XYZ file of N, CA and C in Angstrom:
876
model
N -59.078 -14.058 -2.651
C -60.185 -13.311 -2.177
C -61.617 -13.991 -2.468
N -61.620 -14.643 -3.812
C -62.831 -15.475 -4.212
C -63.054 -16.553 -3.264
N -62.021 -17.226 -2.760
C -62.096 -18.419 -1.762
C -62.754 -17.815 -0.489
N -62.377 -16.715 -0.003
C -62.958 -16.153 1.263
C -64.305 -15.866 0.940
N -64.645 -15.287 -0.184
C -66.153 -14.935 -0.401
C -66.987 -16.154 -0.350
N -66.416 -17.180 -1.103
C -67.241 -18.545 -1.149
C -67.552 -19.224 0.205
N -66.449 -19.018 1.056
C -66.524 -19.510 2.555
C -67.573 -18.705 3.301
N -67.581 -17.373 3.026
C -68.540 -16.427 3.687
C -69.929 -16.752 3.227
N -70.067 -16.945 1.937
C -71.468 -17.230 1.572
C -71.996 -18.493 2.034
N -71.162 -19.492 1.999
C -71.477 -20.882 2.564
C -71.861 -20.827 4.080
N -71.057 -19.924 4.858
C -71.307 -19.813 6.169
C -72.884 -19.223 6.427
N -73.275 -18.490 5.619
C -74.524 -17.819 5.683
C -75.744 -18.746 5.381
N -75.441 -19.945 4.822
C -76.460 -20.838 4.387
C -77.047 -21.521 5.728
N -78.288 -21.832 5.734
C -78.839 -22.720 6.917
C -78.496 -24.135 6.595
N -78.580 -25.073 7.476
C -78.115 -26.371 7.410
C -78.654 -27.221 6.203
N -80.029 -27.003 5.950
C -80.475 -27.569 4.655
C -79.817 -27.207 3.415
N -79.624 -25.866 3.326
C -78.900 -25.287 2.140
C -77.499 -25.789 1.968
N -76.852 -25.970 3.177
C -75.372 -26.419 3.142
C -75.389 -27.941 2.650
N -76.507 -28.795 3.014
C -76.497 -30.110 2.624
C -76.810 -30.152 1.199
N -77.500 -29.440 0.687
C -77.742 -29.217 -0.900
C -76.484 -28.789 -1.561
N -75.802 -27.829 -1.211
C -74.481 -27.335 -1.635
C -73.548 -28.642 -1.734
N -73.350 -29.202 -0.494
C -72.373 -30.429 -0.452
C -72.850 -31.418 -1.469
N -74.077 -31.843 -1.522
C -74.591 -32.920 -2.517
C -74.295 -32.396 -4.005
N -74.392 -31.172 -4.162
C -74.274 -30.761 -5.620
C -72.768 -30.787 -5.949
N -71.797 -30.431 -5.035
C -70.535 -30.362 -5.237
C -69.974 -31.843 -5.411
N -70.489 -32.843 -4.615
C -70.101 -34.294 -4.660
C -70.569 -34.867 -6.132
N -71.709 -34.429 -6.593
C -72.311 -34.817 -7.852
C -71.380 -34.381 -8.908
N -71.058 -33.138 -8.916
C -70.060 -32.674 -9.968
C -68.864 -33.458 -9.857
N -68.304 -33.540 -8.713
C -66.899 -34.027 -8.600
C -66.875 -35.492 -9.224
N -68.039 -36.328 -8.684
C -68.173 -37.697 -8.984
C -68.364 -37.868 -10.593
N -68.909 -36.954 -11.184
C -69.200 -37.181 -12.695
C -67.921 -36.570 -13.476
N -67.231 -35.483 -12.949
C -66.283 -34.724 -13.792
C -64.890 -35.514 -13.691
N -64.416 -35.844 -12.388
C -63.054 -36.354 -12.202
C -62.841 -37.704 -13.069
N -63.772 -38.767 -12.931
C -63.427 -39.897 -13.752
C -63.421 -39.668 -15.196
N -64.375 -38.737 -15.676
C -64.444 -38.327 -17.161
C -62.986 -37.763 -17.517
N -62.528 -36.796 -16.852
C -61.326 -36.013 -17.095
C -60.115 -36.891 -17.065
N -60.128 -37.861 -16.075
C -58.947 -38.850 -16.091
C -59.016 -40.065 -16.710
N -60.186 -40.258 -17.484
C -60.278 -41.471 -18.189
C -60.538 -42.686 -17.412
N -61.137 -42.507 -16.184
C -61.419 -43.691 -15.297
C -62.916 -44.142 -15.402
N -63.156 -45.422 -14.922
C -64.545 -45.940 -14.948
C -65.463 -44.905 -14.214
N -66.661 -44.908 -14.609
C -67.589 -43.992 -14.080
C -67.831 -44.116 -12.565
N -67.709 -45.521 -12.018
C -67.960 -45.746 -10.595
C -66.605 -45.820 -9.779
N -65.505 -45.149 -10.354
C -64.254 -45.284 -9.686
C -64.287 -44.568 -8.382
N -65.174 -43.479 -8.147
C -65.213 -42.765 -6.936
C -66.427 -43.285 -6.060
N -67.628 -43.453 -6.635
C -68.712 -43.840 -5.899
C -68.664 -45.230 -5.251
N -67.860 -46.156 -5.861
C -67.766 -47.507 -5.301
C -67.188 -47.539 -3.942
N -66.500 -46.471 -3.672
C -66.082 -46.485 -2.119
C -67.028 -45.936 -1.122
N -68.105 -45.364 -1.694
C -68.922 -44.635 -0.613
C -70.440 -45.276 -0.907
N -70.761 -45.919 -1.866
C -72.166 -46.455 -1.948
C -72.388 -47.584 -1.016
N -73.581 -47.943 -0.605
C -73.905 -48.931 0.319
C -74.257 -50.059 -0.241
N -73.452 -51.179 -0.158
C -73.807 -52.548 -0.751
C -74.895 -53.269 0.089
N -75.532 -54.224 -0.555
C -76.534 -55.070 0.146
C -76.052 -56.129 0.807
N -74.883 -56.575 0.666
C -74.159 -57.725 1.227
C -73.545 -57.300 2.541
N -74.045 -57.996 3.643
C -73.565 -57.607 5.054
C -71.993 -57.726 5.137
N -71.432 -58.690 4.535
C -70.001 -58.707 4.525
C -69.358 -57.571 4.019
N -69.768 -57.130 2.797
C -69.254 -55.971 2.143
C -69.287 -54.688 2.918
N -70.594 -54.511 3.738
C -70.871 -53.426 4.507
C -69.814 -53.513 5.663
N -69.472 -54.534 6.047
C -68.634 -54.717 7.275
C -67.151 -54.156 6.912
N -66.824 -54.235 5.533
C -65.473 -53.735 5.079
C -65.629 -52.254 4.818
N -66.760 -51.656 4.603
C -66.730 -50.192 4.411
C -68.042 -49.774 5.120
N -67.933 -49.699 6.584
C -69.003 -49.306 7.426
C -69.405 -47.876 7.305
N -68.608 -47.017 6.835
C -68.864 -45.664 6.614
C -69.870 -45.323 5.478
N -70.074 -46.455 4.701
C -70.962 -46.246 3.490
C -72.476 -46.194 4.185
N -72.850 -46.591 5.311
C -74.167 -46.483 5.904
C -74.547 -44.857 6.037
N -73.604 -44.013 5.903
C -73.938 -42.586 5.943
C -73.588 -41.967 4.479
N -72.308 -42.426 4.043
C -71.734 -41.736 2.802
C -72.585 -41.891 1.510
N -73.319 -43.126 1.578
C -74.117 -43.325 0.261
C -75.073 -42.168 0.021
N -75.529 -41.474 1.013
C -76.547 -40.336 0.831
C -76.032 -39.164 0.095
N -74.624 -39.059 -0.119
C -74.169 -37.776 -0.662
C -73.885 -38.141 -2.317
N -74.340 -39.230 -2.732
C -74.111 -39.582 -4.097
C -75.408 -39.731 -4.769
N -75.572 -39.401 -6.077
C -76.733 -39.672 -6.804
C -76.624 -40.114 -8.250
N -77.708 -40.857 -8.743
C -77.407 -41.557 -9.956
C -77.718 -40.681 -11.205
N -78.021 -39.500 -11.169
C -78.392 -38.661 -12.209
C -78.970 -37.206 -11.760
N -79.059 -36.337 -12.694
C -79.449 -35.059 -12.343
C -80.967 -34.935 -11.893
N -81.874 -35.792 -12.313
C -83.190 -35.903 -11.837
C -83.268 -36.468 -10.532
N -82.469 -37.487 -10.193
C -82.387 -38.016 -8.881
C -81.930 -36.948 -7.900
N -80.945 -36.204 -8.265
C -80.384 -35.253 -7.362
C -81.389 -34.124 -7.182
N -82.004 -33.620 -8.290
C -82.866 -32.272 -8.252
C -84.076 -32.661 -7.246
N -84.853 -33.838 -7.411
C -85.974 -34.006 -6.611
C -85.523 -34.072 -5.154
N -84.431 -34.771 -4.734
C -84.024 -34.958 -3.503
C -83.800 -33.605 -2.859
N -83.092 -32.787 -3.648
C -82.568 -31.408 -3.032
C -83.731 -30.499 -2.889
N -84.677 -30.633 -3.918
C -86.063 -29.689 -3.796
C -86.741 -30.097 -2.589
N -86.887 -31.413 -2.205
C -87.664 -31.928 -1.092
C -86.792 -31.323 0.311
N -85.571 -31.459 0.346
C -84.747 -30.988 1.449
C -84.970 -29.507 1.600
N -84.932 -28.753 0.431
C -85.051 -27.354 0.626
C -86.422 -26.916 1.194
N -87.549 -27.442 0.780
C -88.732 -26.997 1.117
C -89.077 -27.532 2.406
N -88.904 -28.699 2.707
C -89.154 -29.279 4.105
C -88.292 -28.567 5.082
N -87.028 -28.416 4.670
C -86.063 -27.779 5.640
C -86.563 -26.441 6.258
N -87.178 -25.617 5.218
C -87.760 -24.301 5.651
C -88.636 -24.462 6.706
N -89.536 -25.462 6.659
C -90.657 -25.599 7.692
C -89.828 -26.154 8.898
N -89.101 -27.103 8.750
C -88.503 -27.615 9.933
C -87.740 -26.608 10.759
N -86.757 -25.871 10.064
C -86.030 -24.863 10.758
C -86.755 -23.714 11.201
N -88.015 -23.454 11.006
C -88.697 -22.384 11.574
C -89.219 -22.972 13.011
N -89.012 -24.254 13.240
C -89.593 -24.733 14.491
C -88.459 -25.166 15.441
N -87.427 -25.788 14.783
C -86.280 -26.419 15.605
C -84.861 -25.950 15.004
N -83.916 -26.254 15.869
C -82.519 -25.749 15.483
C -81.838 -26.689 14.593
N -80.477 -26.425 14.298
C -79.707 -27.061 13.304
C -79.532 -28.398 13.785
N -79.027 -28.520 15.019
C -78.839 -29.825 15.650
C -79.882 -30.906 15.530
N -81.225 -30.412 15.751
C -82.169 -31.491 15.687
C -82.514 -31.903 14.227
N -82.285 -30.954 13.243
C -82.413 -31.148 11.928
C -81.402 -32.313 11.391
N -80.206 -32.159 11.995
C -79.102 -33.150 11.589
C -79.457 -34.393 12.278
N -79.868 -34.389 13.444
C -80.404 -35.630 14.159
C -81.424 -36.461 13.142
N -82.478 -35.837 12.814
C -83.497 -36.390 12.163
C -82.921 -36.870 10.746
N -82.238 -36.106 10.126
C -81.740 -36.258 8.748
C -80.628 -37.534 8.702
N -79.735 -37.454 9.587
C -78.583 -38.461 9.754
C -79.110 -39.888 10.129
N -80.029 -39.723 11.159
C -80.522 -40.965 11.744
C -81.605 -41.579 10.667
N -82.102 -40.730 9.850
C -83.036 -41.182 8.780
C -82.210 -41.882 7.678
N -81.013 -41.214 7.450
C -80.143 -41.877 6.392
C -79.743 -43.400 6.968
N -79.328 -43.301 8.178
C -78.859 -44.599 8.756
C -79.897 -45.693 8.842
N -81.221 -45.334 9.258
C -82.158 -46.320 9.351
C -82.676 -46.725 7.910
N -82.553 -45.851 7.041
C -82.879 -46.084 5.580
C -81.978 -47.201 4.960
N -80.669 -46.888 5.364
C -79.618 -47.852 4.873
C -79.747 -49.275 5.578
N -80.139 -49.210 6.936
C -80.236 -50.498 7.541
C -81.538 -51.330 6.942
N -82.687 -50.516 6.538
C -83.915 -51.160 5.944
C -83.359 -51.881 4.738
N -82.592 -51.101 3.866
C -82.088 -51.689 2.569
C -81.337 -52.924 2.740
N -80.293 -52.920 3.590
C -79.400 -54.087 3.878
C -80.303 -55.200 4.510
N -81.068 -54.915 5.502
C -81.707 -56.120 6.117
C -82.776 -56.689 5.197
N -83.426 -55.690 4.417
C -84.543 -56.152 3.429
C -83.963 -57.061 2.562
N -82.761 -56.884 1.962
C -82.135 -57.538 0.905
C -81.481 -58.944 1.470
N -81.610 -58.999 2.761
C -80.873 -60.263 3.259
C -82.094 -61.231 3.968
N -83.290 -60.712 4.176
C -84.303 -61.494 4.865
C -85.447 -61.836 3.953
N -85.692 -61.003 2.877
C -86.740 -61.279 1.937
C -86.349 -62.085 0.768
N -86.926 -63.246 0.518
C -86.624 -64.060 -0.520
C -86.448 -63.506 -1.969
N -87.490 -62.510 -2.118
C -87.525 -61.780 -3.428
C -86.250 -61.056 -3.922
N -85.303 -60.826 -2.888
C -84.159 -60.156 -3.055
C -82.808 -61.037 -3.003
N -83.078 -62.187 -2.634
C -81.907 -63.161 -2.625
C -81.232 -63.211 -3.965
N -79.950 -63.555 -3.980
C -79.043 -63.701 -5.216
C -79.191 -62.447 -6.050
N -79.375 -61.311 -5.428
C -79.398 -59.906 -6.069
C -78.296 -59.096 -5.494
N -77.442 -58.537 -6.470
C -76.348 -57.718 -6.129
C -76.771 -56.300 -6.352
N -76.968 -55.391 -5.306
C -77.375 -54.085 -5.406
C -76.740 -53.027 -4.493
N -76.679 -51.896 -4.946
C -76.066 -50.881 -4.137
C -77.019 -49.558 -4.012
N -76.897 -48.876 -2.833
C -77.835 -47.883 -2.450
C -76.997 -46.553 -2.572
N -77.611 -45.459 -3.309
C -77.165 -44.144 -3.176
C -78.340 -43.186 -3.306
N -78.053 -41.973 -2.701
C -79.113 -40.998 -2.759
C -79.529 -40.482 -1.341
N -80.073 -39.259 -1.339
C -80.428 -38.619 -0.125
C -81.843 -38.883 0.395
N -82.567 -39.678 -0.334
C -83.969 -40.087 -0.231
C -84.378 -40.276 1.149
N -83.564 -41.150 1.832
C -83.845 -41.637 3.160
C -83.890 -40.476 4.177
N -82.876 -39.733 4.083
C -82.770 -38.443 4.981
C -83.835 -37.489 4.672
N -84.109 -37.276 3.285
C -85.200 -36.346 2.914
C -86.577 -36.899 3.519
N -86.814 -38.147 3.431
C -88.060 -38.708 3.765
C -88.226 -38.553 5.277
N -87.030 -38.745 6.045
C -87.183 -38.574 7.543
C -87.734 -37.308 7.876
N -87.013 -36.276 7.225
C -87.439 -34.882 7.726
C -88.788 -34.498 7.178
N -89.215 -35.145 6.083
C -90.793 -34.710 5.686
C -91.626 -35.515 6.520
N -91.467 -36.652 6.924
C -92.452 -37.304 7.729
C -92.358 -36.905 9.206
N -91.183 -36.443 9.606
C -91.168 -35.870 10.897
C -92.047 -34.473 10.912
N -92.008 -33.843 9.905
C -92.791 -32.439 9.864
C -94.266 -32.788 9.784
N -94.554 -33.803 8.937
C -96.021 -34.180 8.832
C -96.506 -34.771 10.055
N -95.699 -35.520 10.780
C -96.245 -35.998 12.203
C -96.395 -35.015 13.127
N -95.328 -34.067 13.141
C -95.457 -33.078 14.331
C -96.468 -31.936 14.044
N -96.621 -31.663 12.764
C -97.663 -30.705 12.397
C -98.783 -31.314 11.419
N -99.533 -32.217 11.912
C -100.311 -32.995 10.964
C -101.369 -32.171 10.289
N -101.927 -31.197 10.982
C -102.936 -30.395 10.522
C -102.604 -29.046 9.760
N -101.299 -28.846 9.741
C -100.722 -27.774 8.976
C -101.007 -27.905 7.487
N -101.638 -26.754 6.772
C -101.882 -26.993 5.339
C -100.857 -26.380 4.623
N -100.635 -26.975 3.422
C -99.506 -26.472 2.342
C -100.190 -26.497 1.064
N -99.701 -25.605 0.298
C -100.133 -25.440 -1.046
C -99.598 -26.463 -2.067
N -100.355 -27.136 -2.766
C -99.930 -27.882 -3.788
C -100.591 -27.660 -5.096
N -99.924 -27.118 -5.997
C -100.494 -26.540 -7.211
C -101.711 -25.647 -6.932
N -103.008 -26.094 -7.169
C -104.083 -25.321 -7.080
C -104.911 -25.446 -5.840
N -104.573 -26.300 -4.818
C -105.326 -26.432 -3.597
C -104.523 -26.763 -2.444
N -105.031 -26.608 -1.246
C -104.509 -26.808 -0.004
C -104.707 -28.229 0.497
N -103.541 -28.741 1.151
C -103.742 -30.136 1.631
C -103.171 -30.066 3.085
N -103.579 -31.046 3.902
C -102.830 -31.086 5.290
C -101.652 -31.926 5.211
N -100.599 -31.630 6.031
C -99.463 -32.367 6.061
C -99.520 -33.851 6.159
N -100.428 -34.318 7.076
C -100.579 -35.752 7.286
C -100.958 -36.347 6.006
N -101.800 -35.780 5.112
C -102.197 -36.395 3.967
C -100.977 -36.547 2.937
N -100.124 -35.459 3.018
C -98.786 -35.612 2.179
C -97.952 -36.891 2.585
N -97.863 -36.874 3.899
C -97.003 -37.950 4.472
C -97.500 -39.338 4.192
N -98.845 -39.487 4.274
C -99.574 -40.690 4.015
C -99.433 -41.105 2.602
N -99.528 -40.071 1.683
C -99.500 -40.390 0.190
C -97.944 -40.814 -0.079
N -96.958 -40.206 0.322
C -95.662 -40.476 0.096
C -95.303 -41.969 0.634
N -95.670 -42.335 1.797
C -95.388 -43.604 2.289
C -96.188 -44.727 1.434
N -97.493 -44.301 1.128
C -98.317 -45.294 0.253
C -97.545 -45.543 -1.137
N -97.145 -44.445 -1.675
C -96.492 -44.585 -3.005
C -95.244 -45.408 -2.935
N -94.462 -45.317 -1.860
C -93.212 -46.329 -1.704
C -93.730 -47.724 -1.510
N -94.765 -47.871 -0.813
C -95.244 -49.290 -0.552
C -95.743 -49.872 -2.008
N -96.503 -48.949 -2.709
C -96.973 -49.580 -3.988
C -96.068 -49.870 -5.037
N -94.842 -49.035 -4.964
C -93.808 -49.127 -5.958
C -92.795 -50.190 -5.622
N -92.807 -50.743 -4.408
C -91.841 -51.599 -3.780
C -91.585 -52.743 -4.778
N -92.572 -53.355 -5.249
C -92.379 -54.618 -6.082
C -92.131 -54.258 -7.573
N -92.338 -53.089 -7.963
C -92.307 -52.720 -9.421
C -90.960 -52.436 -9.867
N -90.359 -51.414 -9.284
C -89.001 -50.868 -9.549
C -88.210 -50.315 -8.493
N -86.978 -50.049 -8.552
C -85.938 -49.469 -7.434
C -86.412 -49.870 -6.009
N -86.523 -51.282 -5.848
C -86.978 -51.730 -4.597
C -86.085 -51.373 -3.439
N -84.830 -51.427 -3.682
C -83.877 -50.784 -2.575
C -84.075 -49.434 -2.213
N -84.249 -48.622 -3.155
C -84.657 -47.236 -2.867
C -85.865 -47.134 -1.996
N -86.955 -47.697 -2.306
C -88.184 -47.602 -1.603
C -88.006 -48.246 -0.144
N -87.151 -49.145 -0.131
C -87.036 -49.704 1.365
C -86.288 -48.629 2.153
N -85.320 -47.955 1.627
C -84.626 -47.017 2.351
C -85.594 -45.790 2.545
N -86.521 -45.452 1.585
C -87.468 -44.301 1.946
C -88.328 -44.729 3.198
N -88.728 -45.986 3.145
C -89.567 -46.335 4.294
C -88.864 -46.303 5.621
N -87.697 -46.717 5.623
C -86.918 -46.662 6.759
C -86.585 -45.213 7.302
N -86.386 -44.368 6.414
C -86.325 -42.870 6.765
C -87.532 -42.422 7.240
N -88.625 -42.700 6.590
C -90.015 -42.380 6.921
C -90.437 -42.795 8.375
N -90.034 -44.072 8.725
C -90.276 -44.761 10.063
C -89.618 -43.926 11.060
N -88.240 -43.418 10.731
C -87.474 -42.676 11.658
C -88.064 -41.373 11.893
N -88.683 -40.725 10.951
C -89.147 -39.415 11.125
C -90.473 -39.412 11.911
N -91.255 -40.462 11.646
C -92.468 -40.662 12.454
C -92.165 -41.058 13.828
N -91.334 -41.841 14.164
C -90.931 -42.097 15.579
C -90.291 -41.025 16.272
N -89.425 -40.324 15.698
C -88.864 -39.220 16.330
C -89.882 -38.161 16.693
N -90.744 -37.826 15.758
C -91.713 -36.648 16.021
C -92.688 -37.160 17.020
N -93.338 -38.363 16.955
C -94.299 -38.814 17.820
C -93.687 -38.874 19.141
N -92.497 -39.259 19.413
C -91.859 -39.258 20.679
C -91.576 -37.924 21.281
N -91.181 -36.968 20.366
C -91.022 -35.615 20.793
C -92.201 -34.864 21.286
N -93.410 -35.321 20.660
C -94.542 -34.822 21.224
C -94.863 -35.287 22.561
N -94.374 -36.382 22.954
C -94.552 -36.955 24.274
C -93.567 -36.325 25.163
N -92.498 -35.546 24.724
C -91.443 -35.095 25.526
C -90.249 -35.973 25.566
N -90.109 -36.934 24.654
C -88.902 -37.675 24.650
C -88.132 -37.376 23.390
N -86.930 -37.012 23.443
C -85.928 -36.653 22.420
C -85.211 -38.001 22.083
N -85.500 -38.737 21.103
C -84.700 -40.133 20.975
C -83.468 -39.898 20.245
N -83.258 -38.712 19.814
C -81.988 -38.253 19.114
C -80.941 -37.706 20.031
N -81.243 -37.525 21.328
C -80.352 -36.815 22.331
C -78.868 -37.645 22.487
N -79.107 -39.008 22.523
C -77.789 -39.637 22.694
C -76.924 -39.566 21.385
N -77.592 -39.597 20.153
C -76.865 -39.452 18.991
C -76.251 -38.090 18.897
N -76.972 -37.122 19.339
C -76.401 -35.700 19.372
C -75.206 -35.616 20.152
N -75.127 -36.317 21.385
C -74.050 -36.171 22.255
C -72.805 -36.913 21.650
N -73.259 -38.127 20.911
C -72.146 -38.690 20.301
C -71.402 -37.844 19.066
N -72.276 -37.129 18.317
C -71.731 -36.320 17.377
C -70.892 -35.073 17.965
N -71.350 -34.634 19.180
C -70.667 -33.608 19.786
C -69.294 -34.048 20.270
N -69.257 -35.361 20.796
C -67.973 -35.852 21.134
C -66.902 -35.955 20.127
N -67.479 -36.486 18.773
C -66.775 -36.596 17.639
C -66.018 -35.084 17.284
N -67.059 -34.193 17.427
C -66.523 -32.736 16.926
C -65.522 -32.223 17.992
N -65.579 -32.690 19.227
C -64.727 -32.230 20.270
C -63.276 -32.780 20.109
N -63.280 -33.960 19.450
C -61.909 -34.574 19.184
C -61.133 -33.641 18.217
N -61.793 -33.072 17.348
C -61.076 -32.238 16.233
C -60.803 -30.870 17.035
N -61.638 -30.332 17.911
C -61.423 -29.159 18.590
C -60.190 -29.368 19.589
N -60.112 -30.503 20.075
C -59.034 -30.671 21.227
C -57.599 -30.288 20.729
N -57.346 -30.374 19.330
C -56.086 -30.080 18.840
C -55.707 -28.698 18.621
N -56.855 -27.796 18.641
C -56.714 -26.433 18.622
C -55.783 -25.861 19.711
N -55.041 -24.787 19.325
C -54.210 -24.199 20.356
C -55.157 -23.349 21.395
N -54.941 -23.683 22.686
C -55.814 -22.949 23.702
C -55.141 -21.693 24.133
N -55.962 -20.813 24.483
C -55.372 -19.465 25.005
C -54.942 -19.735 26.382
N -53.873 -18.953 26.781
C -53.250 -19.132 28.097
C -54.424 -18.704 29.208
N -54.552 -19.445 30.321
C -55.268 -19.336 31.333
C -54.927 -18.177 32.218
N -55.900 -17.503 32.696
C -55.785 -16.228 33.464
C -56.757 -16.337 34.457
N -56.053 -15.902 35.728
C -57.118 -15.923 36.914
C -57.679 -14.482 37.017
N -59.043 -14.701 37.221
C -59.875 -13.383 37.259
C -60.611 -13.559 38.562
N -60.569 -12.325 39.320
C -61.465 -12.356 40.566
C -62.567 -11.690 40.390
N -63.752 -12.139 40.851
C -64.989 -11.566 40.658
C -65.768 -11.323 42.030
N -66.615 -10.476 41.992
C -67.393 -10.090 43.245
C -68.392 -11.425 43.224
N -68.316 -12.298 44.193
C -69.066 -13.519 44.193
C -70.539 -13.280 44.242
N -71.003 -12.323 44.961
C -72.453 -11.867 45.129
C -72.971 -11.471 43.820
N -72.161 -10.623 43.074
C -72.703 -9.957 41.941
C -72.751 -11.094 40.857
N -71.686 -11.970 40.733
C -71.758 -13.033 39.840
C -72.832 -14.067 39.989
N -73.231 -14.347 41.203
C -74.307 -15.368 41.605
C -75.499 -14.636 41.199
N -75.795 -13.366 41.381
C -77.034 -12.747 41.008
C -77.236 -12.685 39.580
N -76.211 -12.336 38.830
C -76.149 -12.276 37.351
C -76.443 -13.549 36.758
N -75.804 -14.659 37.327
C -76.187 -16.071 36.836
C -77.539 -16.356 36.933
N -78.172 -15.981 38.148
C -79.578 -16.413 38.381
C -80.500 -15.792 37.522
N -80.206 -14.397 37.171
C -81.006 -13.781 36.446
C -80.896 -14.198 34.822
N -79.695 -14.548 34.447
C -79.590 -15.183 33.181
C -80.331 -16.532 33.075
N -80.269 -17.209 34.174
C -80.996 -18.610 34.027
C -82.476 -18.455 33.976
N -82.930 -17.379 34.778
C -84.530 -17.124 34.681
C -84.864 -16.631 33.384
N -84.065 -15.665 32.717
C -84.481 -15.489 31.331
C -84.522 -16.446 30.279
N -83.454 -17.328 30.499
C -83.231 -18.491 29.639
C -84.547 -19.436 29.799
N -84.937 -19.757 31.046
C -86.163 -20.605 31.282
C -87.407 -20.044 30.807
N -87.526 -18.653 31.056
C -88.730 -17.941 30.612
C -88.817 -18.029 28.974
N -87.655 -17.752 28.340
C -87.603 -17.828 26.981
C -88.073 -19.221 26.331
N -87.423 -20.318 27.040
C -87.824 -21.732 26.617
C -89.335 -21.898 26.820
N -89.831 -21.554 27.893
C -91.316 -21.648 28.258
C -92.167 -21.107 27.086
N -91.788 -19.955 26.597
C -92.525 -19.248 25.621
C -92.383 -20.064 24.215
N -91.197 -20.620 23.932
C -91.020 -21.433 22.752
C -92.040 -22.716 22.871
N -91.920 -23.358 24.019
C -92.715 -24.592 24.249
C -94.131 -24.353 24.052
N -94.540 -23.106 24.676
C -96.023 -22.762 24.511
C -96.490 -22.649 23.029
N -95.648 -21.967 22.299
C -95.933 -21.754 20.789
C -95.955 -23.124 20.013
N -94.992 -23.958 20.398
C -94.802 -25.288 19.674
C -95.960 -26.098 20.071
N -96.486 -26.066 21.363
C -97.838 -26.804 21.759
C -98.933 -26.295 20.957
N -99.098 -24.890 20.812
C -100.129 -24.402 20.075
C -100.182 -24.821 18.499
N -98.855 -25.028 18.034
C -98.715 -25.416 16.800
C -99.278 -26.862 16.523
N -98.863 -27.669 17.483
C -99.159 -29.258 17.451
C -100.632 -29.432 17.515
N -101.251 -28.392 18.136
C -102.803 -28.591 18.418
C -103.578 -27.972 17.208
N -103.319 -26.715 16.856
C -103.947 -25.962 15.887
C -103.379 -25.674 14.555
N -102.070 -26.113 14.394
C -101.416 -25.748 13.129
C -100.598 -24.439 13.195
N -99.717 -24.319 12.262
C -98.863 -23.170 12.339
C -99.552 -21.803 11.907
N -100.661 -21.903 11.122
C -101.304 -20.623 10.720
C -102.146 -20.091 11.873
N -102.279 -20.917 12.840
C -102.910 -20.351 14.129
C -102.210 -19.367 14.869
N -100.914 -19.216 14.613
C -99.877 -18.308 15.285
C -100.276 -16.855 14.872
N -100.072 -15.900 15.893
C -100.112 -14.652 15.517
C -98.625 -14.118 14.766
N -98.812 -12.978 14.155
C -97.614 -12.582 13.562
C -96.459 -12.400 14.633
N -96.683 -11.916 15.719
C -95.833 -11.814 16.849
C -95.073 -13.003 17.218
N -95.973 -14.081 17.268
C -95.495 -15.350 17.629
C -94.711 -16.107 16.602
N -95.086 -15.856 15.355
C -94.231 -16.303 14.160
C -92.939 -15.628 14.058
N -92.981 -14.420 14.401
C -91.645 -13.536 14.316
C -90.679 -14.074 15.554
N -91.375 -14.292 16.716
C -90.657 -14.767 17.860
C -89.987 -16.068 17.637
N -90.730 -17.074 17.068
C -90.324 -18.443 16.646
C -89.051 -18.447 15.704
N -89.379 -17.538 14.713
C -88.337 -17.496 13.626
C -87.015 -16.979 14.243
N -86.958 -15.915 15.132
C -85.768 -15.467 15.819
C -85.226 -16.326 16.695
N -86.055 -17.134 17.389
C -85.495 -18.150 18.313
C -84.702 -19.216 17.463
N -85.234 -19.636 16.295
C -84.546 -20.624 15.512
C -83.201 -19.989 14.947
N -83.185 -18.906 14.614
C -81.901 -18.159 14.082
C -80.904 -18.103 15.197
N -81.353 -17.871 16.477
C -80.414 -17.769 17.624
C -79.817 -19.145 18.038
N -80.439 -20.151 17.852
C -80.191 -21.514 18.322
C -78.987 -22.018 17.463
């Protein structure tokens, strides 16, 4: 009964909250299992962390994504999850789950590539053995996406309001400044994620969804697992052709009208900020996000 309740509670979470839950579970398992079994601390993470050596990456290519689910300590986990939670709330008020995953996972991948490439082309990192873990690249991608898409939207930071573009600029500047000081690999990954977030949002504002191909790829992977499910027996149903056609046309019209309203609201946000919306528009956008 408890298992069913946990599954139900998990299903009610939005995608950002689900990512947080998964990261917390992985953190606990990674810390607890080696301790209880008397194994080395890195006995689990070594199979999923991203190495800086290209040859090592070739032998565990999955690590370009899996590294993002492991963290080096409670502080590392806490701040990453906090960013995902708050930025995720803003993002999911505007877009659906699929686009959030596109930005997040592509940010993780590009952050990992920045780390590997950086360690192999810059002399400062030669003869250095390093490994990358943490969700920072994905979190940075989502943050910079929001900052680029809604640059004039104001957020409260302690005692005063600042515009999102200022937040994004400050985050990128801090990574650049800290690059030669400490955690160079982590900052390279942050910059990779930030670049993806900026590129994705700036292209989306022009009407280009650069993540559509990746989304189709993920759908095809998901369909592989669905293919093994037992299909219901087929049944021939005869319908009134005229009625079916008119119903379909009405549904298509309603869908197009609904999407046009969403596009108009998003255009208003990009020009004047989220706070310029009326309560009715905010409620409509929130419901649309829940339905998608």
